[in-house]
Amino acid sequence: MLIRMPRRGLILHTRTHWLLLGLALLCSLVLFMYLLECAPQTDGNASLPGVVGENYGKEYYQALLQEQEEHYQTRATSLKRQIAQLKQELQEMSEKMRSLQERKNIGANGIGYQGNKEQAPSDLLEFLHSQIDKAEVSIGAKLPSEYGVIPFESFTLMKVFQLEMGLTRHPEEKPVRKDKRDELVEVIEAGLEVINNPDEDDEQEDEEGPLGEKLIFNENDFIEGYYRMERDKGTQYELFFKKADLMEYRHVTLFRPFGPLMKVKSEMIDITRSIINIIVPLAERTEAFVQFMQNFRDVCIHQDKKIHLTVVYFGKEGLSKVKSILESVTRLASSTW
């Protein structure tokens, strides 16, 4: 019995050793299979890093780069056009300044601008800046009453809402006249240029879009604008822009100053053969018309004789009397000629 005990312990120790070795081999096999499954694929058709799925591979990035390239080409074309326009305006401004300097030095046929130094400075740019300083765009003005206030008129891309209705008898002007449309389109483009290419002293920071690109405003972001004209200084414009996904507006103030007076032409008009046309609207007041025709015969027919009278009569009552008065005056005028 004492001899069999060590043999049983040896068999048990041997079995335990092989069991542990088998477990170690099994764990190694499982670890090896796990590493094979987690190893990165080296397939050449795999998607680029940072994009999940095969639908956003090389083609997606090529399309994105092409879109960005087209955007920058469009921007470059717009900048070239604006540079050419600025060069033309600079050339025209230089010609005007040279013309003003020549007019100041030698005069034009003895006729010059008879204003003071503040109204006719030698430097045109200095004069334009002085117009801005004098206008209400920068500082307020003391007015005698509310009737002295110059009102604003509002406009959008398609309409102009005016206070003085004029012949249309409607506050909304649509379609807008060509001259006013060209003026407002130029103003909107100038406002976009100020926003998209700000100066260093402008109080605004460059914003970025969802893809990190520079935020560019266009005419579709224009909300509305206001303008008013001070007839001796210039026109003030207040423009408002807003992106659909932004919670803020961009406000731009522009001013178009008026320049000094310039002579266009001087001519003599011969009035010996000119005819003055007078149109008189009339309704029923035949007694007053009789007195009017008496004065017309004494002043216009007997003295000048180059007058053409047209009477527009409203209604039928009294029409025959008015006709007889006109026929009588016509016979007397024919007899005196």
Tab-separated table of C-alpha atoms in Angstrom, residues 2-336:
chain	number	residue	atom	x	y	z
A	2	LEU	CA	2.906	2.331	0.713
A	3	ILE	CA	4.434	1.470	-2.678
A	4	ARG	CA	1.259	2.283	-4.741
A	5	MET	CA	0.727	5.804	-3.406
A	6	PRO	CA	3.660	7.447	-5.278
A	7	ARG	CA	2.607	5.891	-8.568
A	8	ARG	CA	-0.884	7.371	-8.347
A	9	GLY	CA	0.610	10.820	-7.559
A	10	LEU	CA	2.952	10.605	-10.512
A	11	ILE	CA	0.110	9.731	-12.909
A	12	LEU	CA	-1.974	12.621	-11.567
A	13	HIS	CA	0.941	15.067	-11.959
A	14	THR	CA	1.552	13.918	-15.538
A	15	ARG	CA	-2.099	14.390	-16.526
A	16	THR	CA	-2.146	17.895	-15.008
A	17	HIS	CA	0.987	18.848	-16.950
A	18	TRP	CA	-0.507	17.732	-20.297
A	19	LEU	CA	-3.809	19.496	-19.499
A	20	LEU	CA	-2.046	22.791	-18.872
A	21	LEU	CA	0.000	22.382	-22.039
A	22	GLY	CA	-3.183	21.741	-24.073
A	23	LEU	CA	-4.852	24.836	-22.590
A	24	ALA	CA	-1.788	26.938	-23.478
A	25	LEU	CA	-1.868	25.645	-27.055
A	26	LEU	CA	-5.610	26.353	-27.323
A	27	CYS	CA	-5.137	29.913	-26.047
A	28	SER	CA	-2.303	30.473	-28.525
A	29	LEU	CA	-4.499	29.220	-31.380
A	30	VAL	CA	-7.395	31.504	-30.367
A	31	LEU	CA	-5.023	34.493	-30.087
A	32	PHE	CA	-3.518	33.726	-33.499
A	33	MET	CA	-6.981	33.575	-35.114
A	34	TYR	CA	-7.960	36.868	-33.445
A	35	LEU	CA	-4.857	38.583	-34.807
A	36	LEU	CA	-5.657	37.312	-38.294
A	37	GLU	CA	-9.190	38.693	-38.099
A	38	CYS	CA	-8.072	42.122	-36.772
A	39	ALA	CA	-5.159	42.579	-39.172
A	40	PRO	CA	-5.643	45.591	-41.622
A	41	GLN	CA	-6.579	44.709	-45.177
A	42	THR	CA	-4.156	45.588	-47.958
A	43	ASP	CA	-6.700	45.500	-50.773
A	44	GLY	CA	-6.030	48.220	-53.324
A	45	ASN	CA	-9.801	48.909	-53.708
A	46	ALA	CA	-10.265	49.698	-50.028
A	47	SER	CA	-11.755	53.083	-49.096
A	48	LEU	CA	-9.537	55.965	-48.116
A	49	PRO	CA	-8.850	56.545	-44.413
A	50	GLY	CA	-11.322	58.754	-42.633
A	51	VAL	CA	-14.293	57.689	-44.806
A	52	VAL	CA	-16.527	54.763	-43.878
A	53	GLY	CA	-17.841	52.472	-46.607
A	54	GLU	CA	-16.853	51.853	-50.215
A	55	ASN	CA	-19.276	54.553	-51.586
A	56	TYR	CA	-16.963	57.398	-50.446
A	57	GLY	CA	-13.704	56.402	-52.011
A	58	LYS	CA	-11.456	57.976	-54.609
A	59	GLU	CA	-14.340	59.118	-56.818
A	60	TYR	CA	-15.897	61.128	-53.976
A	61	TYR	CA	-12.705	63.055	-53.336
A	62	GLN	CA	-12.167	63.679	-57.045
A	63	ALA	CA	-15.685	65.124	-57.348
A	64	LEU	CA	-15.097	67.287	-54.282
A	65	LEU	CA	-11.812	68.602	-55.674
A	66	GLN	CA	-13.433	69.339	-59.039
A	67	GLU	CA	-16.243	71.256	-57.342
A	68	GLN	CA	-13.742	73.327	-55.349
A	69	GLU	CA	-11.707	73.990	-58.494
A	70	GLU	CA	-14.812	75.214	-60.384
A	71	HIS	CA	-15.716	77.447	-57.433
A	72	TYR	CA	-12.273	79.062	-57.381
A	73	GLN	CA	-12.267	79.470	-61.159
A	74	THR	CA	-15.603	81.286	-60.965
A	75	ARG	CA	-14.247	83.453	-58.178
A	76	ALA	CA	-11.115	84.229	-60.187
A	77	THR	CA	-13.218	85.231	-63.208
A	78	SER	CA	-15.325	87.538	-61.026
A	79	LEU	CA	-12.205	89.131	-59.535
A	80	LYS	CA	-10.706	89.703	-62.995
A	81	ARG	CA	-13.886	91.412	-64.115
A	82	GLN	CA	-13.931	93.613	-61.016
A	83	ILE	CA	-10.265	94.493	-61.468
A	84	ALA	CA	-10.903	95.532	-65.073
A	85	GLN	CA	-13.873	97.631	-63.955
A	86	LEU	CA	-11.798	99.277	-61.223
A	87	LYS	CA	-9.035	100.074	-63.708
A	88	GLN	CA	-11.557	101.703	-66.014
A	89	GLU	CA	-13.066	103.726	-63.162
A	90	LEU	CA	-9.589	104.769	-62.022
A	91	GLN	CA	-8.751	105.932	-65.511
A	92	GLU	CA	-11.985	107.900	-65.755
A	93	MET	CA	-11.339	109.409	-62.316
A	94	SER	CA	-7.835	110.434	-63.359
A	95	GLU	CA	-9.187	112.090	-66.499
A	96	LYS	CA	-11.777	113.977	-64.459
A	97	MET	CA	-9.159	115.127	-61.961
A	98	ARG	CA	-6.876	116.300	-64.785
A	99	SER	CA	-9.783	118.111	-66.427
A	100	LEU	CA	-10.717	119.816	-63.163
A	101	GLN	CA	-7.124	120.875	-62.593
A	102	GLU	CA	-6.929	122.352	-66.088
A	103	ARG	CA	-10.228	124.159	-65.583
A	104	LYS	CA	-8.955	125.581	-62.333
A	105	ASN	CA	-5.673	126.779	-63.839
A	106	ILE	CA	-6.707	128.226	-67.187
A	107	GLY	CA	-10.519	128.141	-67.060
A	108	ALA	CA	-12.827	127.149	-69.886
A	109	ASN	CA	-13.783	130.078	-72.115
A	110	GLY	CA	-13.567	132.341	-69.114
A	111	ILE	CA	-16.255	130.311	-67.320
A	112	GLY	CA	-15.287	128.220	-64.320
A	113	TYR	CA	-16.920	126.773	-61.304
A	114	GLN	CA	-17.751	129.795	-59.138
A	115	GLY	CA	-17.845	128.041	-55.799
A	116	ASN	CA	-15.710	128.400	-52.717
A	117	LYS	CA	-12.748	126.200	-51.846
A	118	GLU	CA	-14.925	123.746	-49.977
A	119	GLN	CA	-17.134	123.231	-53.000
A	120	ALA	CA	-14.389	123.016	-55.640
A	121	PRO	CA	-11.214	121.504	-54.154
A	122	SER	CA	-8.254	120.737	-56.366
A	123	ASP	CA	-8.291	117.068	-55.371
A	124	LEU	CA	-11.425	115.269	-56.478
A	125	LEU	CA	-11.008	112.475	-53.940
A	126	GLU	CA	-10.750	115.019	-51.159
A	127	PHE	CA	-13.949	116.613	-52.378
A	128	LEU	CA	-15.777	113.257	-52.472
A	129	HIS	CA	-14.679	112.471	-48.910
A	130	SER	CA	-15.859	115.909	-47.823
A	131	GLN	CA	-19.272	115.115	-49.311
A	132	ILE	CA	-19.464	111.984	-47.155
A	133	ASP	CA	-18.455	113.945	-44.062
A	134	LYS	CA	-21.169	116.537	-44.686
A	135	ALA	CA	-23.926	113.987	-45.400
A	136	GLU	CA	-26.193	112.466	-42.757
A	137	VAL	CA	-24.666	109.037	-43.345
A	138	SER	CA	-21.972	109.615	-40.713
A	139	ILE	CA	-23.472	112.267	-38.413
A	140	GLY	CA	-26.962	113.558	-37.806
A	141	ALA	CA	-28.301	116.929	-38.841
A	142	LYS	CA	-30.457	119.391	-36.915
A	143	LEU	CA	-33.724	119.866	-38.797
A	144	PRO	CA	-36.310	122.626	-38.299
A	145	SER	CA	-39.253	120.186	-38.324
A	146	GLU	CA	-40.281	116.664	-39.305
A	147	TYR	CA	-40.904	117.896	-42.863
A	148	GLY	CA	-37.166	118.290	-43.342
A	149	VAL	CA	-36.506	114.561	-42.889
A	150	ILE	CA	-35.329	112.803	-46.050
A	151	PRO	CA	-37.191	109.454	-46.133
A	152	PHE	CA	-35.749	106.103	-47.190
A	153	GLU	CA	-37.135	103.943	-49.979
A	154	SER	CA	-36.743	100.158	-49.742
A	155	PHE	CA	-35.900	97.667	-52.474
A	156	THR	CA	-35.280	93.968	-53.092
A	157	LEU	CA	-33.793	92.094	-56.033
A	158	MET	CA	-37.044	92.413	-58.011
A	159	LYS	CA	-39.028	95.354	-56.579
A	160	VAL	CA	-38.689	98.930	-55.375
A	161	PHE	CA	-41.109	100.287	-52.782
A	162	GLN	CA	-41.279	104.053	-53.249
A	163	LEU	CA	-42.968	106.787	-51.239
A	164	GLU	CA	-43.514	109.112	-54.213
A	165	MET	CA	-45.731	106.999	-56.460
A	166	GLY	CA	-45.471	109.264	-59.506
A	167	LEU	CA	-47.402	108.250	-62.620
A	168	THR	CA	-47.795	104.616	-61.543
A	169	ARG	CA	-50.041	105.555	-58.595
A	170	HIS	CA	-48.723	102.464	-56.823
A	171	PRO	CA	-46.028	102.229	-54.150
A	172	GLU	CA	-44.564	99.046	-55.655
A	173	GLU	CA	-42.590	99.597	-58.829
A	174	LYS	CA	-42.309	96.410	-60.898
A	175	PRO	CA	-40.656	96.029	-63.286
A	176	VAL	CA	-38.049	98.524	-62.187
A	177	ARG	CA	-36.824	101.092	-64.698
A	178	LYS	CA	-33.577	100.117	-66.392
A	179	ASP	CA	-31.553	103.034	-65.019
A	180	LYS	CA	-32.662	102.356	-61.449
A	181	ARG	CA	-32.220	98.590	-61.864
A	182	ASP	CA	-28.645	99.059	-63.114
A	183	GLU	CA	-27.933	101.383	-60.195
A	184	LEU	CA	-29.229	98.949	-57.561
A	185	VAL	CA	-27.499	95.934	-59.148
A	186	GLU	CA	-24.211	97.839	-59.039
A	187	VAL	CA	-24.824	98.706	-55.381
A	188	ILE	CA	-25.569	95.068	-54.446
A	189	GLU	CA	-22.411	93.867	-56.228
A	190	ALA	CA	-20.370	96.498	-54.387
A	191	GLY	CA	-21.869	95.333	-51.077
A	192	LEU	CA	-20.964	91.703	-51.854
A	193	GLU	CA	-17.410	92.772	-52.657
A	194	VAL	CA	-17.148	94.516	-49.292
A	195	ILE	CA	-18.384	91.416	-47.434
A	196	ASN	CA	-16.406	88.784	-49.348
A	197	ASN	CA	-13.158	90.778	-49.432
A	198	PRO	CA	-13.126	92.867	-46.256
A	199	ASP	CA	-10.437	95.428	-45.512
A	200	GLU	CA	-8.207	95.140	-42.499
A	201	ASP	CA	-10.065	97.909	-40.674
A	202	ASP	CA	-13.497	96.305	-41.168
A	203	GLU	CA	-15.086	95.008	-37.952
A	204	GLN	CA	-15.837	91.480	-39.122
A	205	GLU	CA	-14.145	88.102	-38.979
A	206	ASP	CA	-13.815	85.552	-41.761
A	207	GLU	CA	-16.313	82.739	-41.271
A	208	GLU	CA	-15.928	79.196	-42.499
A	209	GLY	CA	-18.484	76.897	-44.078
A	210	PRO	CA	-19.343	73.323	-43.042
A	211	LEU	CA	-16.370	71.919	-45.004
A	212	GLY	CA	-13.905	74.486	-43.680
A	213	GLU	CA	-13.969	76.663	-46.828
A	214	LYS	CA	-14.301	80.457	-46.758
A	215	LEU	CA	-17.909	81.628	-46.506
A	216	ILE	CA	-18.885	83.412	-49.732
A	217	PHE	CA	-22.033	85.556	-50.047
A	218	ASN	CA	-23.877	85.987	-53.350
A	219	GLU	CA	-26.864	87.950	-54.646
A	220	ASN	CA	-29.288	85.275	-53.411
A	221	ASP	CA	-28.254	86.149	-49.843
A	222	PHE	CA	-29.446	89.752	-50.294
A	223	ILE	CA	-32.511	90.345	-48.095
A	224	GLU	CA	-33.424	94.001	-48.638
A	225	GLY	CA	-31.970	97.471	-48.855
A	226	TYR	CA	-32.821	101.100	-48.184
A	227	TYR	CA	-31.663	104.204	-50.003
A	228	ARG	CA	-32.227	107.946	-49.925
A	229	MET	CA	-30.732	110.839	-51.843
A	230	GLU	CA	-29.509	114.165	-50.517
A	231	ARG	CA	-29.627	116.197	-53.694
A	232	ASP	CA	-26.604	118.348	-52.863
A	233	LYS	CA	-24.393	115.598	-51.409
A	234	GLY	CA	-25.143	112.081	-52.707
A	235	THR	CA	-27.088	108.852	-52.225
A	236	GLN	CA	-26.917	106.656	-49.119
A	237	TYR	CA	-27.497	102.891	-49.304
A	238	GLU	CA	-28.152	100.473	-46.414
A	239	LEU	CA	-27.823	96.805	-47.472
A	240	PHE	CA	-28.659	93.631	-45.498
A	241	PHE	CA	-27.404	90.120	-46.329
A	242	LYS	CA	-28.081	86.793	-44.567
A	243	LYS	CA	-27.186	83.152	-45.140
A	244	ALA	CA	-30.048	80.703	-44.625
A	245	ASP	CA	-28.109	78.622	-42.085
A	246	LEU	CA	-26.654	81.541	-40.094
A	247	MET	CA	-28.273	83.383	-37.207
A	248	GLU	CA	-26.799	86.781	-38.046
A	249	TYR	CA	-27.085	89.495	-40.673
A	250	ARG	CA	-24.405	91.376	-42.581
A	251	HIS	CA	-25.049	95.129	-42.784
A	252	VAL	CA	-23.196	97.276	-45.325
A	253	THR	CA	-23.499	101.071	-45.653
A	254	LEU	CA	-22.484	102.652	-48.961
A	255	PHE	CA	-22.521	106.245	-50.159
A	256	ARG	CA	-22.350	107.558	-53.726
A	257	PRO	CA	-21.152	111.178	-53.462
A	258	PHE	CA	-22.023	113.751	-56.080
A	259	GLY	CA	-19.165	115.530	-57.810
A	260	PRO	CA	-18.756	119.230	-58.494
A	261	LEU	CA	-20.714	121.028	-61.205
A	262	MET	CA	-19.265	120.714	-64.695
A	263	LYS	CA	-20.196	122.626	-67.818
A	264	VAL	CA	-21.663	120.427	-70.542
A	265	LYS	CA	-22.604	123.016	-73.171
A	266	SER	CA	-23.593	126.637	-73.642
A	267	GLU	CA	-25.819	127.664	-76.544
A	268	MET	CA	-28.180	130.397	-77.735
A	269	ILE	CA	-31.823	129.488	-78.389
A	270	ASP	CA	-33.848	131.460	-80.957
A	271	ILE	CA	-37.426	131.844	-79.738
A	272	THR	CA	-38.691	133.950	-82.612
A	273	ARG	CA	-40.255	130.854	-84.158
A	274	SER	CA	-41.131	128.975	-80.975
A	275	ILE	CA	-44.779	128.231	-80.234
A	276	ILE	CA	-46.096	128.053	-76.656
A	277	ASN	CA	-48.720	125.366	-76.060
A	278	ILE	CA	-51.288	125.941	-73.290
A	279	ILE	CA	-53.683	123.159	-72.196
A	280	VAL	CA	-56.674	124.200	-70.057
A	281	PRO	CA	-58.931	121.583	-68.356
A	282	LEU	CA	-62.481	122.907	-67.889
A	283	ALA	CA	-65.792	121.742	-66.416
A	284	GLU	CA	-68.945	123.950	-66.327
A	285	ARG	CA	-67.268	127.187	-65.120
A	286	THR	CA	-68.184	129.086	-68.278
A	287	GLU	CA	-68.256	132.537	-66.600
A	288	ALA	CA	-64.666	132.142	-65.405
A	289	PHE	CA	-63.717	130.841	-68.849
A	290	VAL	CA	-65.131	133.986	-70.448
A	291	GLN	CA	-62.842	136.133	-68.261
A	292	PHE	CA	-59.904	133.823	-69.019
A	293	MET	CA	-60.446	134.162	-72.778
A	294	GLN	CA	-60.619	137.949	-72.439
A	295	ASN	CA	-57.205	137.978	-70.758
A	296	PHE	CA	-55.898	135.432	-73.245
A	297	ARG	CA	-56.958	137.627	-76.175
A	298	ASP	CA	-55.421	140.787	-74.692
A	299	VAL	CA	-52.139	139.292	-73.533
A	300	CYS	CA	-51.373	136.334	-75.765
A	301	ILE	CA	-53.051	137.016	-79.090
A	302	HIS	CA	-52.583	140.799	-79.383
A	303	GLN	CA	-48.996	140.855	-78.081
A	304	ASP	CA	-47.272	137.545	-78.842
A	305	LYS	CA	-49.462	135.713	-81.364
A	306	LYS	CA	-47.319	132.553	-81.069
A	307	ILE	CA	-49.664	130.756	-78.691
A	308	HIS	CA	-51.642	127.561	-79.288
A	309	LEU	CA	-54.554	126.986	-76.881
A	310	THR	CA	-56.157	123.575	-76.240
A	311	VAL	CA	-59.269	123.319	-74.049
A	312	VAL	CA	-60.169	119.917	-72.584
A	313	TYR	CA	-63.822	120.050	-71.512
A	314	PHE	CA	-65.375	117.491	-69.115
A	315	GLY	CA	-69.110	116.917	-69.397
A	316	LYS	CA	-71.825	118.105	-71.807
A	317	GLU	CA	-73.467	120.916	-69.858
A	318	GLY	CA	-72.082	124.240	-71.070
A	319	LEU	CA	-70.092	122.658	-73.898
A	320	SER	CA	-71.944	124.572	-76.629
A	321	LYS	CA	-71.245	127.910	-74.896
A	322	VAL	CA	-67.555	127.113	-74.626
A	323	LYS	CA	-67.435	126.227	-78.319
A	324	SER	CA	-69.097	129.519	-79.259
A	325	ILE	CA	-66.604	131.475	-77.122
A	326	LEU	CA	-63.667	129.748	-78.800
A	327	GLU	CA	-65.107	130.298	-82.280
A	328	SER	CA	-65.664	133.975	-81.508
A	329	VAL	CA	-62.092	134.435	-80.280
A	330	THR	CA	-60.770	132.563	-83.314
A	331	ARG	CA	-62.652	134.870	-85.731
A	332	LEU	CA	-61.372	137.972	-83.961
A	333	ALA	CA	-57.828	136.662	-83.997
A	334	SER	CA	-58.031	135.823	-87.700
A	335	SER	CA	-59.310	139.289	-88.519
A	336	THR	CA	-56.449	140.985	-86.664
